[in-house]
Coordinates of C-alpha atoms in Angstrom, one line a residue:
Chain G
G161 CA -164.0 89.9 53.1
A162 CA -164.0 88.1 49.8
V163 CA -166.6 85.5 49.1
V164 CA -165.9 81.7 48.4
S165 CA -169.0 79.5 47.6
Q166 CA -169.1 75.7 47.5
H167 CA -171.6 73.5 45.7
P168 CA -173.2 71.4 46.7
S169 CA -173.7 72.3 50.4
W170 CA -174.5 68.7 51.0
V171 CA -174.7 65.6 49.2
I172 CA -175.8 61.9 49.8
C173 CA -174.7 59.2 47.4
K174 CA -174.5 55.5 47.2
S175 CA -171.3 53.6 47.8
G176 CA -169.3 53.2 44.6
T177 CA -170.4 56.5 43.0
S178 CA -168.4 59.5 42.3
V179 CA -169.2 62.9 43.7
K180 CA -167.8 66.3 42.4
I181 CA -167.6 69.2 44.7
E182 CA -167.1 72.8 43.4
C183 CA -165.2 75.7 45.0
R184 CA -165.6 79.1 43.6
S185 CA -164.1 82.5 44.5
L186 CA -166.9 84.8 43.7
D187 CA -165.2 88.3 43.8
F188 CA -161.4 87.7 43.4
Q189 CA -158.9 85.6 41.4
A190 CA -157.7 82.6 43.4
T191 CA -154.3 81.5 42.4
T192 CA -154.3 78.9 45.1
M193 CA -157.1 76.8 46.6
F194 CA -156.8 74.4 49.4
W195 CA -159.0 71.4 50.3
Y196 CA -159.5 70.4 53.8
R197 CA -161.4 67.4 55.3
Q198 CA -163.1 67.4 58.6
F199 CA -164.4 64.2 60.4
P200 CA -167.2 64.7 63.0
K201 CA -165.8 66.4 66.0
Q202 CA -162.3 66.4 64.7
S203 CA -160.1 69.0 63.4
L204 CA -159.5 70.0 59.7
M205 CA -156.9 68.3 57.8
L206 CA -155.2 69.7 54.7
M207 CA -155.7 67.2 51.8
A208 CA -154.3 69.1 49.0
T209 CA -153.1 72.4 47.5
S210 CA -154.2 73.3 43.9
N211 CA -152.5 76.1 42.0
E212 CA -154.3 77.3 38.8
G213 CA -153.1 75.5 35.8
S214 CA -150.9 73.2 37.7
K215 CA -151.3 69.7 39.1
A216 CA -152.5 69.5 42.8
T217 CA -150.0 68.8 45.6
Y218 CA -151.3 66.2 48.0
E219 CA -150.6 65.8 51.5
Q220 CA -149.0 62.6 52.8
G221 CA -151.6 59.8 53.1
V222 CA -154.2 61.3 50.8
E223 CA -154.8 59.3 47.6
K224 CA -154.6 61.5 44.6
D225 CA -156.3 58.8 42.4
K226 CA -159.2 58.7 44.8
F227 CA -159.6 62.7 45.3
L228 CA -159.1 64.1 42.1
I229 CA -158.7 67.9 42.1
N230 CA -158.8 70.3 39.1
H231 CA -158.2 74.0 39.3
A232 CA -158.8 75.0 35.7
S233 CA -159.5 78.5 36.2
L234 CA -158.7 81.4 38.6
T235 CA -162.2 81.2 40.2
L236 CA -163.0 77.4 40.2
S237 CA -161.4 74.3 41.7
T238 CA -163.2 71.0 41.8
L239 CA -162.7 68.0 44.2
T240 CA -164.1 64.7 42.8
V241 CA -164.3 61.8 45.3
T242 CA -164.2 58.7 43.0
S243 CA -165.7 55.4 44.1
A244 CA -166.8 56.8 47.3
H245 CA -167.2 54.6 50.4
P246 CA -168.8 55.2 53.7
E247 CA -165.5 56.1 55.3
D248 CA -165.2 59.1 52.9
S249 CA -168.2 60.6 54.5
S250 CA -166.9 63.9 55.9
F251 CA -167.1 67.7 55.8
Y252 CA -165.2 68.9 52.9
I253 CA -164.0 72.6 53.1
C254 CA -162.1 74.6 50.4
S255 CA -160.3 77.8 50.8
A256 CA -159.1 80.3 48.2
R257 CA -156.3 83.0 48.1
S258 CA -154.6 85.4 45.7
P259 CA -151.0 86.1 46.1
F260 CA -150.1 87.8 49.3
Q261 CA -153.7 87.8 50.4
E262 CA -155.5 86.2 53.3
Q263 CA -157.3 83.0 52.4
F264 CA -161.0 82.8 52.7
F265 CA -163.0 79.7 53.4
G266 CA -166.0 78.3 51.6
P267 CA -169.1 77.2 53.7
G268 CA -168.2 73.4 53.4
T269 CA -169.8 70.4 51.7
R270 CA -171.2 67.6 53.9
L271 CA -170.9 64.3 52.2
T272 CA -172.6 61.2 53.2
V273 CA -171.9 57.9 51.5
L274 CA -174.5 55.2 52.1
Chain Y
A158 CA -142.6 69.2 62.2
Q159 CA -145.1 71.7 62.7
K160 CA -147.8 71.2 65.5
V161 CA -150.7 73.0 67.1
T162 CA -152.0 71.8 70.5
Q163 CA -155.1 73.0 72.0
A164 CA -155.4 71.1 75.3
Q165 CA -158.8 72.1 76.1
T166 CA -161.4 69.9 74.4
E167 CA -164.3 71.6 75.9
I168 CA -165.1 74.5 78.0
S169 CA -168.4 75.5 79.6
V170 CA -169.0 78.9 81.2
V171 CA -171.9 81.0 82.4
E172 CA -172.7 84.0 80.2
K173 CA -170.7 87.1 81.2
E174 CA -167.8 85.1 82.5
D175 CA -164.3 85.6 81.0
V176 CA -162.9 82.7 79.2
T177 CA -159.3 81.9 77.9
L178 CA -158.7 79.3 75.1
D179 CA -155.2 78.1 75.2
C180 CA -153.0 77.5 72.0
V181 CA -149.4 76.1 72.1
Y182 CA -147.5 75.7 68.6
E183 CA -144.5 74.0 67.5
T184 CA -142.3 75.1 64.5
R185 CA -138.8 75.3 63.4
D186 CA -139.5 78.2 61.1
T187 CA -138.5 81.5 62.2
T188 CA -141.2 83.2 60.1
Y189 CA -144.8 81.8 60.6
Y190 CA -148.3 82.9 61.1
L191 CA -150.7 82.1 63.6
F192 CA -154.6 82.3 63.4
W193 CA -157.7 81.9 65.2
Y194 CA -161.0 80.7 63.5
K195 CA -164.4 80.3 65.0
Q196 CA -166.7 77.3 63.6
P197 CA -170.2 77.7 64.7
P198 CA -172.6 74.9 64.3
S199 CA -173.3 75.8 60.7
G200 CA -169.8 74.6 59.9
E201 CA -168.4 77.7 58.2
L202 CA -165.1 79.0 59.5
V203 CA -165.1 82.5 60.5
F204 CA -161.6 84.3 60.4
L205 CA -160.9 86.0 63.8
I206 CA -157.2 87.0 63.6
R207 CA -153.8 86.5 62.1
R208 CA -150.5 87.3 63.7
N209 CA -147.0 87.0 62.1
S210 CA -144.0 85.8 64.2
F211 CA -142.5 89.0 64.3
D212 CA -145.3 90.8 65.9
E213 CA -145.8 90.0 69.5
Q214 CA -147.9 92.7 70.4
N215 CA -151.2 91.9 72.0
E216 CA -154.2 92.6 70.3
I217 CA -157.7 93.7 71.4
S218 CA -160.9 93.6 69.3
G219 CA -164.0 94.4 71.2
R220 CA -164.5 91.6 73.7
Y221 CA -161.7 89.5 72.1
S222 CA -158.2 89.7 72.9
W223 CA -155.1 87.6 72.0
N224 CA -151.8 87.0 73.9
F225 CA -148.9 86.1 71.8
Q226 CA -145.8 84.9 73.6
K227 CA -143.0 83.5 71.5
S228 CA -141.0 82.5 74.6
T229 CA -143.6 80.0 75.5
S230 CA -144.8 79.4 72.0
S231 CA -148.3 80.3 72.9
F232 CA -151.1 82.3 71.2
N233 CA -153.9 82.4 73.6
F234 CA -157.4 83.7 73.1
T235 CA -159.5 85.5 75.7
I236 CA -163.2 86.3 75.4
T237 CA -164.4 88.8 77.9
A238 CA -167.9 88.9 79.2
S239 CA -168.8 85.9 77.1
Q240 CA -172.1 85.7 75.4
V241 CA -174.4 82.7 74.2
V242 CA -173.5 83.5 70.6
D243 CA -169.8 82.9 71.4
S244 CA -170.7 79.2 71.7
A245 CA -168.8 77.5 68.9
V246 CA -165.6 75.5 68.2
Y247 CA -162.6 77.5 68.1
F248 CA -159.5 76.6 66.2
C249 CA -156.0 77.9 66.4
A250 CA -153.9 77.3 63.4
L251 CA -150.3 77.8 62.1
S252 CA -149.2 78.6 58.6
E253 CA -145.9 78.0 57.3
A254 CA -144.0 80.7 55.3
R255 CA -141.6 80.6 52.4
G256 CA -139.3 83.8 52.8
S257 CA -141.6 86.7 53.9
S258 CA -144.7 85.0 52.3
N259 CA -147.4 83.0 53.8
T260 CA -147.7 79.7 51.9
G261 CA -151.3 79.5 53.1
K262 CA -151.1 75.8 54.3
L263 CA -152.7 75.7 57.6
I264 CA -152.0 73.2 60.4
F265 CA -155.0 73.4 62.7
G266 CA -155.2 72.4 66.4
Q267 CA -157.8 69.9 67.6
G268 CA -160.1 72.7 68.4
T269 CA -161.8 73.8 71.7
T270 CA -165.6 73.6 72.1
L271 CA -167.0 76.6 73.9
Q272 CA -170.2 76.4 75.5
V273 CA -171.7 79.6 77.1
K274 CA -174.8 79.1 79.0
P275 CA -177.3 81.8 79.7

């Protein structure tokens, strides 16, 4: 299957700082990317959908000013957690797909906010 | 609203036992897709299967098999002769469709943690 990478795989930051997570499709052009969040021992919850060149669509309850998503190219989407707080500590997973294709998941990024 | 329920939070079996993971879904769409994913301790999701709502045929892939029944809105997953390497969290998911296309937005169940003991 296609490969999706995420960087970094883990990050620790201080409260109040911003953290950027990258999601890349390595061998295909991803017109759509999804961002999910998973708290410990819980399920994955969709945060937002981003289409290349368009503004992201956020799910209900997700603050768009706190979780900035940019999908500037067909192979890269970024999620920036602004002014991170301990409650933002979570496992963030992206997925990518091209039209009419299966979606492929990245390996995830574990964020810890101190 | 769409919803996926995996009532079994944790299952523990001894190696070589068969185990079935249950999944019940709710949707008003006539076209939809169902998935199973495996999440080992590393965290990366491993795709296992996708089924569209018009294909009720059961599927077998090696030790894995899936039973899709629209009448009961269930999509159960059975592992035959379980192995220690099968230990993981398993998620059932539902994707909405627009027309004949899969939108890709996945709604996950709560997950079932499977522990296979040697």
